[in-house]
XYZ file of C-alpha atoms in Angstrom:
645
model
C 34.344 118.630 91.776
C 34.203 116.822 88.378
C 34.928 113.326 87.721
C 38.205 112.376 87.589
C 39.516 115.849 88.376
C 41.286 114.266 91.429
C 42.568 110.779 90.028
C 46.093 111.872 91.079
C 45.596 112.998 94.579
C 46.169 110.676 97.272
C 43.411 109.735 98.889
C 42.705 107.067 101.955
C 38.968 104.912 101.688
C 38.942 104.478 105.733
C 36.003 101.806 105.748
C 38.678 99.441 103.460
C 42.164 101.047 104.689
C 43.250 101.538 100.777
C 45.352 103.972 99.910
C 45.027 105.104 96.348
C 47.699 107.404 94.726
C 48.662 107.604 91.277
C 51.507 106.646 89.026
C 51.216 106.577 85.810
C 47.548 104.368 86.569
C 45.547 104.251 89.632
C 47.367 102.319 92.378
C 45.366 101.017 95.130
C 47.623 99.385 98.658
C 46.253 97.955 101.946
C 47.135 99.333 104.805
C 48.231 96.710 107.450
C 45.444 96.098 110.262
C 47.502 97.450 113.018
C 48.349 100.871 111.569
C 44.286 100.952 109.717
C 43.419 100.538 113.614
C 45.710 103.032 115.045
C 43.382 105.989 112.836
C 46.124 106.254 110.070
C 46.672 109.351 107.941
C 48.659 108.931 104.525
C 49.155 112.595 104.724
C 50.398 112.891 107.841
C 53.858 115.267 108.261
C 56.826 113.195 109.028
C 60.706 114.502 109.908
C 63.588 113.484 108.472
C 65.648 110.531 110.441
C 68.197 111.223 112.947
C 70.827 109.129 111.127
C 72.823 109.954 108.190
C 74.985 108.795 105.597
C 78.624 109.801 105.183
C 80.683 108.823 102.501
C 83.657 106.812 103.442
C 85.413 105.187 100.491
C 84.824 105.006 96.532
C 85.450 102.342 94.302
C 85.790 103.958 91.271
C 88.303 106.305 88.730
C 87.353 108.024 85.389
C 89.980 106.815 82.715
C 87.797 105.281 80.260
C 86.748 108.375 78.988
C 88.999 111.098 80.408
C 92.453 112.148 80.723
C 95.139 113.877 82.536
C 93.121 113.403 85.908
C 95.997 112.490 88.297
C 97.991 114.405 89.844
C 100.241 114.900 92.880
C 99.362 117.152 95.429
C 102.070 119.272 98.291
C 100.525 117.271 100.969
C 101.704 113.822 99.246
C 98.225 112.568 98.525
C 97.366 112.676 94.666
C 94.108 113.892 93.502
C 91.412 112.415 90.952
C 87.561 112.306 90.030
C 84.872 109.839 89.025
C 81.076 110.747 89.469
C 80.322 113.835 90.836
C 83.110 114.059 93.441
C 86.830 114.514 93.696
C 88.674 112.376 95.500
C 91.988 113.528 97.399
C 93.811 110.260 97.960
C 96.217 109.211 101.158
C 98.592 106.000 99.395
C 100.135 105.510 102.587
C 97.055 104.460 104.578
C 94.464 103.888 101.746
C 92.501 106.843 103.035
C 90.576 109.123 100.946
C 88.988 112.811 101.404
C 86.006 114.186 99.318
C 85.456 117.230 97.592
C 81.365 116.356 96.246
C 80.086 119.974 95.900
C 79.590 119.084 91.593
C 76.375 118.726 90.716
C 77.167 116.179 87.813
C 79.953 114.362 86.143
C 83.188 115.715 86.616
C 85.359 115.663 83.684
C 88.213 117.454 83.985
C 90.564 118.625 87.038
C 93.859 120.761 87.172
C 96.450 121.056 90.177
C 97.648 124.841 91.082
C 101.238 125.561 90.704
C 101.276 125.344 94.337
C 100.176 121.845 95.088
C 96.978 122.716 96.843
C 94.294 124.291 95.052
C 92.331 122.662 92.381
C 90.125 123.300 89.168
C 87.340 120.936 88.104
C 84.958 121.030 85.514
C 81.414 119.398 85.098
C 78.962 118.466 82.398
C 75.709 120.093 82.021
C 73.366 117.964 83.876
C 68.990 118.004 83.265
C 68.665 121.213 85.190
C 69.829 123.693 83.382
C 69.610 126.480 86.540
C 70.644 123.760 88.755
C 73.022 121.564 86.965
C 74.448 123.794 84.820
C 78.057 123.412 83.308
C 80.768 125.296 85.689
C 84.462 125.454 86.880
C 84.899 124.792 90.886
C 88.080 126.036 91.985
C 88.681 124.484 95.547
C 91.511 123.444 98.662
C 92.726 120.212 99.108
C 93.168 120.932 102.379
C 89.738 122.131 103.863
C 87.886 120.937 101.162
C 86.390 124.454 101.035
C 85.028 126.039 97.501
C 87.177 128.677 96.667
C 85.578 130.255 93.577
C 82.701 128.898 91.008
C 82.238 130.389 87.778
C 81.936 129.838 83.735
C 78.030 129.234 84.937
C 75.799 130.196 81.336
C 79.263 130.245 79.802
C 80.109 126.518 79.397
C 77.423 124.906 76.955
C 77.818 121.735 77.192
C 80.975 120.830 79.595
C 84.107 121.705 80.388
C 86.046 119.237 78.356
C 89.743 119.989 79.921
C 91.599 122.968 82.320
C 95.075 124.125 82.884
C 96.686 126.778 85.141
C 99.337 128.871 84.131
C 102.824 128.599 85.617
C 105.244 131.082 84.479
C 102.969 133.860 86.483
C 102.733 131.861 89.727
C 99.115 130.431 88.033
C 97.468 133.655 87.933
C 94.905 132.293 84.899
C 92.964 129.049 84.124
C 92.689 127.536 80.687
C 88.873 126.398 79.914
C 87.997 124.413 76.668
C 84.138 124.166 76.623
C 83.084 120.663 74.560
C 80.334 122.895 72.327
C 79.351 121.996 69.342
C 82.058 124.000 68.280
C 84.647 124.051 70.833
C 85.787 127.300 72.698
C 88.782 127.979 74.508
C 88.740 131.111 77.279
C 91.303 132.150 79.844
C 90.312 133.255 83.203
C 91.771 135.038 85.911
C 90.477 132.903 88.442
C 90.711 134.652 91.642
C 88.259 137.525 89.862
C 85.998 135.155 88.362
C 87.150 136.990 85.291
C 86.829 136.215 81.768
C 90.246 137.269 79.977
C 89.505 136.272 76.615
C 87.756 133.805 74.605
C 87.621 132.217 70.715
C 86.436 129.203 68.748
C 89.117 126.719 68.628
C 87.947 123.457 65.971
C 84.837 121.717 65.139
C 86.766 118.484 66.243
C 86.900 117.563 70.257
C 90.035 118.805 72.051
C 91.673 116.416 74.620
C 93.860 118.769 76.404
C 95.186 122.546 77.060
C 98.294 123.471 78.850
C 100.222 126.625 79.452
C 103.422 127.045 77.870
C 106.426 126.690 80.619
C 108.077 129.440 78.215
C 105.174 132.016 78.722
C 101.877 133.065 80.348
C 101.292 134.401 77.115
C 100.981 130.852 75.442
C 98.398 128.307 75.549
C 98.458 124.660 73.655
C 95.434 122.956 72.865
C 94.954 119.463 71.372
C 93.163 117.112 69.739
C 90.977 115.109 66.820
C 92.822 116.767 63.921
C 94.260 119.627 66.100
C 97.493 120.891 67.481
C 96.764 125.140 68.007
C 99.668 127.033 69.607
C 97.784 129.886 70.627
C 98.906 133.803 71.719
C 97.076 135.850 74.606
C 97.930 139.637 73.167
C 95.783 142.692 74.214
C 92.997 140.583 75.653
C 92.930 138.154 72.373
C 93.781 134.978 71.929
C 95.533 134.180 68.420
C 95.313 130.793 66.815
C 98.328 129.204 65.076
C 97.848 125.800 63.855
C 100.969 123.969 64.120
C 102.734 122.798 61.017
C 103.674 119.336 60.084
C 105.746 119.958 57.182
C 107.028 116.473 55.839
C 106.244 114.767 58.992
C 102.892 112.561 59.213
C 100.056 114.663 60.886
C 98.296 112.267 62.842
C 94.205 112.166 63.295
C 94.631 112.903 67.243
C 97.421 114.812 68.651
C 97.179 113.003 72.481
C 99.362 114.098 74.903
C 101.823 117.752 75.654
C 104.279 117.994 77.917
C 107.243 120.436 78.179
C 110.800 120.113 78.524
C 113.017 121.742 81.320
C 113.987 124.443 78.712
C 110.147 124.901 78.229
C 110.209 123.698 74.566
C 106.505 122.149 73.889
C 106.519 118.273 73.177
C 103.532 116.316 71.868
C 102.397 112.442 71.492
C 99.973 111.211 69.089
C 98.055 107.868 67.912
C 100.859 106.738 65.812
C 102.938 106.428 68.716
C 105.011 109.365 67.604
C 106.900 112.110 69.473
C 107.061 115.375 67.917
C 109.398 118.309 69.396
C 108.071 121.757 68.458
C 109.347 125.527 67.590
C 107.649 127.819 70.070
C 105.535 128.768 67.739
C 104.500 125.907 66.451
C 105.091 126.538 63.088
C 108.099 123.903 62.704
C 108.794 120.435 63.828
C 112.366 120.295 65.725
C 112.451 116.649 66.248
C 111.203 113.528 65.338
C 111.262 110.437 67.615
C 108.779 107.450 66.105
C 107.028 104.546 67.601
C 107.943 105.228 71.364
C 104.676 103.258 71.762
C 103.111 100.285 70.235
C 99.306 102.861 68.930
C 98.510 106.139 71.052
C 100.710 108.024 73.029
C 98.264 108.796 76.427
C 100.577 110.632 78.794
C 103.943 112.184 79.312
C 105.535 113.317 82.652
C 108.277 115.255 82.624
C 110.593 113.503 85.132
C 113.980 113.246 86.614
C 115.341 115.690 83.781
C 113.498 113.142 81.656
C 110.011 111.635 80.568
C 107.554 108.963 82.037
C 105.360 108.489 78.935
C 102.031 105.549 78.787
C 100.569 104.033 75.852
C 97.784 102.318 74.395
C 100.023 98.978 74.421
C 100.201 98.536 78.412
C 103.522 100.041 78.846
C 104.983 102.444 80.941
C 108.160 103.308 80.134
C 111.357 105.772 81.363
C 113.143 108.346 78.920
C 115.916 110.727 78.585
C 115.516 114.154 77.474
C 116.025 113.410 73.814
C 113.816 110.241 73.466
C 116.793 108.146 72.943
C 116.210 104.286 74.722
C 114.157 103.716 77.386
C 116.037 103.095 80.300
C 113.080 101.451 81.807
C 109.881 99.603 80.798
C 106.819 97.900 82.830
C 103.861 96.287 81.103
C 100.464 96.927 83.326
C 98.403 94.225 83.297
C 95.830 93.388 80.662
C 93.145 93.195 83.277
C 93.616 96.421 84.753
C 94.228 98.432 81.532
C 97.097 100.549 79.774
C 97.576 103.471 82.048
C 95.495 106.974 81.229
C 97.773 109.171 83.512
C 99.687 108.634 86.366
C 101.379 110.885 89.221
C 105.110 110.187 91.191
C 104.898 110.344 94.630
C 108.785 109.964 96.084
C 109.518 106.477 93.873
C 106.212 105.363 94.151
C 103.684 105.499 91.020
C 100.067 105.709 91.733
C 98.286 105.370 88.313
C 95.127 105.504 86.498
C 93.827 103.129 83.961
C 91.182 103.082 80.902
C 90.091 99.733 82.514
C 89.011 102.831 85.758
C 91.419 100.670 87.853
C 93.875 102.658 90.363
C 97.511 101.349 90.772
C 100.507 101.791 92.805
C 104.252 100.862 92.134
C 107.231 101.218 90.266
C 108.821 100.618 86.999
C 111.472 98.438 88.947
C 108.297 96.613 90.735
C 105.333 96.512 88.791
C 101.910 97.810 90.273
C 99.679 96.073 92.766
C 96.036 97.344 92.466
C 94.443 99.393 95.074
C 90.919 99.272 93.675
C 89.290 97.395 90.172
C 86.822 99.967 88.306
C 83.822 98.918 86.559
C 83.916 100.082 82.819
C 79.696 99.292 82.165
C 77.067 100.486 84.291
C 76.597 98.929 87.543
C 73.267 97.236 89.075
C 74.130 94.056 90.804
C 75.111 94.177 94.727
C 75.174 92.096 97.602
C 76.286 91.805 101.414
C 77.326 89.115 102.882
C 75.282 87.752 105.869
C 78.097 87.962 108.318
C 80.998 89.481 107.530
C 82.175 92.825 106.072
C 82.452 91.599 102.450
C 80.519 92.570 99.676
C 79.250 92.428 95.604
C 79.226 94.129 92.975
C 78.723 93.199 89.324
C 78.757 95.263 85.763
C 76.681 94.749 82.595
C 80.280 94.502 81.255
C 80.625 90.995 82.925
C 82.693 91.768 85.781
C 81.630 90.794 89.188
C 84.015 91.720 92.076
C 84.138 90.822 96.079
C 85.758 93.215 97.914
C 85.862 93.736 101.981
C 84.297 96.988 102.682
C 86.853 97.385 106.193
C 90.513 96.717 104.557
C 88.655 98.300 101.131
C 90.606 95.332 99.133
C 89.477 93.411 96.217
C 89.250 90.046 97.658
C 88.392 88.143 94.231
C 86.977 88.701 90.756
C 85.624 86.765 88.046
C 84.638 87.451 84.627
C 81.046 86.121 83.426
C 80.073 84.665 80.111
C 77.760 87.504 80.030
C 76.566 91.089 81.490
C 75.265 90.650 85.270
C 72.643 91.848 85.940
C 71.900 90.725 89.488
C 73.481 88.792 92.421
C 72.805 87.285 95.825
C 74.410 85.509 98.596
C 72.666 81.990 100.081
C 71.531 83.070 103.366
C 74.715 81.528 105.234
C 77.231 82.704 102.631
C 78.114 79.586 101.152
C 77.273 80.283 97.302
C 76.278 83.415 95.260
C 73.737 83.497 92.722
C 74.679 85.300 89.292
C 71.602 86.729 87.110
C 73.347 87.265 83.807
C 71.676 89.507 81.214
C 71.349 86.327 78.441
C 69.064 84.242 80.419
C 71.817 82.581 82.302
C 72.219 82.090 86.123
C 74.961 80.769 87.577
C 75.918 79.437 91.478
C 79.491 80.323 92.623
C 81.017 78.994 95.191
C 82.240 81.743 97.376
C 85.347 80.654 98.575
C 86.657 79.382 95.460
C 84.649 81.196 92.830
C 83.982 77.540 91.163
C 80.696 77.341 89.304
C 78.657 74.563 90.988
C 75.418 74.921 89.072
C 74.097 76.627 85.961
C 70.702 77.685 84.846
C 69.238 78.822 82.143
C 65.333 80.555 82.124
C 64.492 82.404 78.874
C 66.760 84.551 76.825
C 65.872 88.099 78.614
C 68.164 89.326 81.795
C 67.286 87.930 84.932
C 67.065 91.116 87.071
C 66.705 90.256 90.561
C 67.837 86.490 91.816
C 66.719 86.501 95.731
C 66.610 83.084 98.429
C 63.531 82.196 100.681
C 64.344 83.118 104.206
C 65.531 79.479 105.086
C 67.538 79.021 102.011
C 65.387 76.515 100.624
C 63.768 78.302 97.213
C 65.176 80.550 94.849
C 63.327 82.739 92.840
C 64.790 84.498 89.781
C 63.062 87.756 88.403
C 63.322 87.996 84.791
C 62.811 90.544 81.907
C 60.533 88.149 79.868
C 57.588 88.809 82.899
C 58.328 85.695 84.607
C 59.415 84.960 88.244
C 61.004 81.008 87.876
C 61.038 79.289 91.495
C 63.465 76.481 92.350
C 63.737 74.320 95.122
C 67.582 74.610 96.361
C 69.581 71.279 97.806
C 72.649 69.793 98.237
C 74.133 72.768 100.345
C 72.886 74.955 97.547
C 74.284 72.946 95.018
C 71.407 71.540 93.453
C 68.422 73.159 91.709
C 65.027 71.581 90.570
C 62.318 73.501 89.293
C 59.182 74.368 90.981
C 57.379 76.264 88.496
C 56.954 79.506 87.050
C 54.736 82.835 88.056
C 53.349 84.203 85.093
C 51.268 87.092 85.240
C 53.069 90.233 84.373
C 52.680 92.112 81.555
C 56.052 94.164 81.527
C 59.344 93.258 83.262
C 59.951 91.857 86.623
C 61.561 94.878 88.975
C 61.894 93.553 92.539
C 60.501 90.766 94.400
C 60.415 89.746 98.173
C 59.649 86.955 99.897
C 57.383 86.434 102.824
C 59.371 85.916 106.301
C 57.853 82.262 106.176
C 58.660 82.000 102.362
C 55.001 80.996 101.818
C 54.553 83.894 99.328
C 56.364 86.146 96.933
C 55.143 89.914 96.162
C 56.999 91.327 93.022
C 56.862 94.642 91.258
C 56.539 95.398 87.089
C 57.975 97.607 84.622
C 54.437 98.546 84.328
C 54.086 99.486 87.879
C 51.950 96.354 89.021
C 52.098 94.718 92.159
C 50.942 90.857 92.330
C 51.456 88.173 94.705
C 52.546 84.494 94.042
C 52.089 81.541 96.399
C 55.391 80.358 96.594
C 53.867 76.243 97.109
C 52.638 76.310 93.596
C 53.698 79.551 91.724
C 50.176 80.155 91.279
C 48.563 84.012 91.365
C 47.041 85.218 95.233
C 44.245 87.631 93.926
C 43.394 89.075 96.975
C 45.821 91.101 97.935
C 43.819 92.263 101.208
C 44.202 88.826 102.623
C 48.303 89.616 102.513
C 47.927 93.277 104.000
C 49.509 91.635 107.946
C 51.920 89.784 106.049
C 55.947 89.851 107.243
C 57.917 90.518 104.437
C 61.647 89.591 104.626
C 63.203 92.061 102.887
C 61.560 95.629 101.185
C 63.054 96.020 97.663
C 59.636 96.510 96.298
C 59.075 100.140 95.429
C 55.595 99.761 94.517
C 54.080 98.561 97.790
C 52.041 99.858 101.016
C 55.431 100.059 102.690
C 57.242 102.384 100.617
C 54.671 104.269 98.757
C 55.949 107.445 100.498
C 59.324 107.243 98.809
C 57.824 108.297 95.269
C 58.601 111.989 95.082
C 55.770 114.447 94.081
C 55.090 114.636 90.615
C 57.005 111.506 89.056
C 56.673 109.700 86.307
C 57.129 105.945 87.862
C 60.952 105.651 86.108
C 62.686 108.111 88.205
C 63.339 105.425 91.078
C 65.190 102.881 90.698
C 65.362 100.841 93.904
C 64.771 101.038 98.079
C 66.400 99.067 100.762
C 65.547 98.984 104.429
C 67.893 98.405 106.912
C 68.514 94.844 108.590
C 68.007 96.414 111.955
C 68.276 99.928 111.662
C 64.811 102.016 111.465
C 66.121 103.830 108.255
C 65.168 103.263 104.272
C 66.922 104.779 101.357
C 66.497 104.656 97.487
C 68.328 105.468 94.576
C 67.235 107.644 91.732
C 67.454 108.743 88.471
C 69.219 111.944 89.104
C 71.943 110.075 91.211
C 70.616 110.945 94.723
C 70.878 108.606 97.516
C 67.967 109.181 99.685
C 67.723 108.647 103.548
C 64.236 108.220 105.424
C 62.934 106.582 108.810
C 61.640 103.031 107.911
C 57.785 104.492 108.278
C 57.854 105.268 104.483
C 54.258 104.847 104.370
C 53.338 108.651 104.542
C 52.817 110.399 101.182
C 55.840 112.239 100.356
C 57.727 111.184 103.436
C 60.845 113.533 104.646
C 64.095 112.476 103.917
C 67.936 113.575 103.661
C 69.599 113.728 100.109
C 73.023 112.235 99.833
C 75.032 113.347 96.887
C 78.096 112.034 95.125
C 76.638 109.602 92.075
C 76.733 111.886 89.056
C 74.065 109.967 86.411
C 71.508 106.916 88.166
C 72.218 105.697 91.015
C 71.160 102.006 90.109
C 71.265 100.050 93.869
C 71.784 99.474 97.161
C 72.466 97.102 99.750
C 73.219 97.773 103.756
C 75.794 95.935 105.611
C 74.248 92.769 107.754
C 75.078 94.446 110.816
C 73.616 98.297 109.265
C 77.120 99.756 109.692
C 77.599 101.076 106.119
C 75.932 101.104 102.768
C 77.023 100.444 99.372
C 75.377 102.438 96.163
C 75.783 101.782 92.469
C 76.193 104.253 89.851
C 75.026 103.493 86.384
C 76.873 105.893 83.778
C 79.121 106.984 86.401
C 80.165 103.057 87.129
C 81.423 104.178 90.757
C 80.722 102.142 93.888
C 80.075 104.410 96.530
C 80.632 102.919 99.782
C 78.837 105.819 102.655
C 79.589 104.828 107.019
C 76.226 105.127 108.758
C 76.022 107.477 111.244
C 73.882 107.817 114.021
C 73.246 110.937 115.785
């Protein structure tokens, strides 16, 4: 064999007990002296573990960037989406039920004429066999896929749906967001492609059927309003005519009236009441809202309409005075779309909050969204409550058994990372400018601040005993402090220095006598924790106890790399406090489940789906009951029960 023809097999020097595998450079780990003595084999087979993951709650709604995604459902539970999964929702008992066979982000849904069955449509994700752009059509009630299709059809994603109604909802609407937007119409029960044509070059927000016709199809838009004609298996464009009125730059919102005449809202805050045709304006009602029109519900023989300015308000079927008003509050966001159950509200926001009330009672919230990627999570040591915080600034304690938000706070900056002290009493805040802050966690008040270099500080972790804290940064450096005062009080014990790319992870020893961290560059060094200074030899630490396992580049977990990858593909593991399980989060939004001996190359594992882009982080539970993973673009907190079988 030549030189260097095997540099990236993994191979085991016995006389040493080094393992050396490859990723992106030669990586070279020490196996501990009781498994080196026990005849260890990196390539040894393993089996999957006997628990599992199952998803219990999410924390999480897509209104930032989509629309018309919730709706009421014949059962009394509304539907909605964020990530990968859709999420049939009980209001009554804060329950919800999963439909996660989407293989990316969804990003657009429609609700059957009869209550039950439901369309959604997903991007095209990196696989283009595997991930490809498609329409699901599935029950509410089992769960079970009815029908896929629009697979090497949809280009790029399926930007918006819509049943028909007139024909008992015989055909589904598809826009595809090309580069050149199509519209098709499907009978869906065939998997059958009706017909199909180009509709703008500008994105279109919606389609609906006509309540007049089967025949008729609205789409809308960035510089588009098309009243469209399905005639001998053709669809017929007719771009709807403004005449004196102002045409706005989005048309935002369609609704119909009893009588089926087609209605539309638009940026201006305008109402416009159309021929069926589309070719003249019938009525003009201006500045129902303070900017966009988002949504319009037909309603009591009138219309619930949202805008851009917070308010949801109550009109007649002319657009005369509204009858009622409520203002949603700034901090959850003006509502995206919204769905009546009985008097009840349950509302979406562009702030991905969720909300339930009334116009005669406000809204209470049921769960704060992130609107920025997540990273930052923590348990707490002993109870059921736990972190999460955004690059957006928003960090949020919720308790993972009543699934309420039990405080928030807005930080001067992105976070980044966060920590509880080992007791509970304070959390530590890694904000991306440098800045770290120490909350108090029963009254969120800011008892110390720090400041160490102007880069992110990407992992903030405390010494078993409580008494250091060491902050990871993105300028290289790990900065150790010496906490007092009941974790008040920080003084400085010095700095690691070392690394030449940012700092990843980092764990402490179980004595707290030594930190090992991990790189951008995919190093791993070790730090005496007395002095900050550099251990070289890292065979002299092989039989250490490490207190936690967030390293991904260590003897430990080397068997959680995947075959094949490039070192950025993984983005963190966490082992369990007392359960023999490990799991990581990846770059393709997989949550993956392993036994704890993840020190076999390529170790077996069980994938858990429902994250759509990264999955960022996770944390277990203190007591291993449930876990909580992050979601980068997707910005859901997935929340999964641990099962053990």
């Amino acid at each position: 064999m030549a030189d260097g023809e095997d540099d990236h097999e993994i191979s085991y020097i016995e006389d040493s007990g080094q393992v050396k595998f490859y990723l992106r450079r030669p990586v070279h780990l020490y196996v501990p002296t009781a498994i080196k003595d026990d005849g260890y084999d990196p390539l040894l087979e393993t089996s999957p573990p006997s628990q599992s993951l199952e998803l219990q709650y999410i924390y999480g709604y897509k209104g930032r960037t989509c629309r018309n995604n919730v709706v009421a459902l014949a059962s009394g539970e509304v539907v909605y989406f964020t990530a990968a999964v859709g999420v049939v929702y009980n209001v009554d008992d804060n329950t919800q039920r999963f439909y996660n066979q989407h293989t990316d982000d969804i990003r657009s849904l429609a609700v059957h004429p009869d209550g039950e069955t439901v369309a959604t449509g997903q991007v095209k994700g990196n696989d283009d066999e595997f991930d490809a752009a498609h329409v699901r059509v599935w029950s509410s009630v089992t769960l079970e896929t009815l029908h896929v299709f629009g697979t090497g059809e949809v280009e790029r994603a399926v930007a918006c749906l819509a049943f028909s109604v007139t024909d008992g909802g015989g055909l589904l609407a598809v826009v595809d967001e090309a580069t050149e937007p199509r519209l098709s119409v499907w009978e869906w029960q065939d998997e059958n492609k009706v017909a199909a044509a180009r509709c703008s070059g500008d994105p279109v927000l919606a389609v609906t059927f006509s309540r007049e016709s089967t025949q008729r199809v609205v789409t809308s838009g960035k510089n588009s309003l098309v009243f469209w004609s399905l005639e001998d298996g053709a669809l017929k464009k007719r771009t709807a005519v403004y005449g004196s009125h102002p045409k706005p730059k989005f048309t935002t919102a369609v609704a119909f009236t009893e009588s089926g005449q087609t209605i539309t809202g638009d940026n201006n805050g305008n109402i416009f009441f159309w021929k069926e045709d589309g070719s003249e304006v019938t009525k003009a009602v201006t500045g129902i809202h303070e900017g966009s029109v988002f949504f319009i519900l037909p309603h009591e023989g009138g219309f619930l309409t949202s805008g851009k300015d917070g308010t949801i308000k109550k009109w007649d079927v002319n657009f005369g005075e509204a009858s009622a008003s409520v203002v949603v509050s700034e901090n959850d966001g003006a509502a995206r779309a919204f769905a009546v159950l009985g008097e009840q509200l349950v509302v979406g926001t562009i702030k991905n909050c969720l909300l339930k009330g009334s116009l005669a009672d406000g809204f209470t919230t049921i769960f704060k969204g992130a609107e920025e990627e997540l990273w930052a999570v923590a348990t707490h040591p002993s109870s059921s409550q736990f972190l999460t915080g955004c690059l957006g600034g928003l960090l949020i304690a919720r308790d993972a058994e009543t699934k309420e938000t039990q405080w928030f706070v807005s930080m001067k900056s992105g976070v980044q990372s966060v920590c509880y002290s080992p007791g509970g009493e304070v959390v530590v805040v890694g904000l991306a400018d440098g800045t770290w802050q120490v909350l108090d966690t029963e009254t969120q008040e800011v008892v110390f601040e720090g400041h160490d270099g102007d880069e992110p500080i990407q992992v903030v972790r405390f010494s078993p005993d409580g008494s250091l804290l060491a902050l990871g940064s993105r300028d290289n450096s790990v900065y150790i402090y010496e906490a007092g005062d009941a974790f008040k009080e920080y003084n400085s014990r010095g700095a690691c220095t070392g690394h030449s790319s940012f700092i990843r992870s980092l764990d402490f020893s179980a004595d707290g006598s030594f930190l090992r961290t991990n790189s951008g560059d995919y190093e791993l060094l070790f730090w005496r924790t007395e002095d900050c200074s550099q251990e070289t030899s890292a065979s002299e630490l092989r039989d250490t106890e490490w207190a936690t396992r967030t390293c991904l580049l260590c003897f430990e977990n080397f068997g959680v790399w995947p075959e094949g990858v490039d070192g950025t593909d993984l983005n963190s593991v966490t082992a369990a406090h007392q359960k023999p399980i490990v799991v990581t989060a990846d770059d393709f939004g997989k949550i993956k489940l392993f036994k704890s001996q993840t020190y076999y190359a390529y170790t077996s594992h069980k994938v858990c789906r429902g994250h759509s882009s990264h999955a960022t982080s996770t944390a277990f539970s203190h007591d291993d009951s449930f876990l909580v993973s992050l979601g980068g673009g997707d910005s859901s907190v997935l929340q999964w029960r641990v099962v053990d079988e």
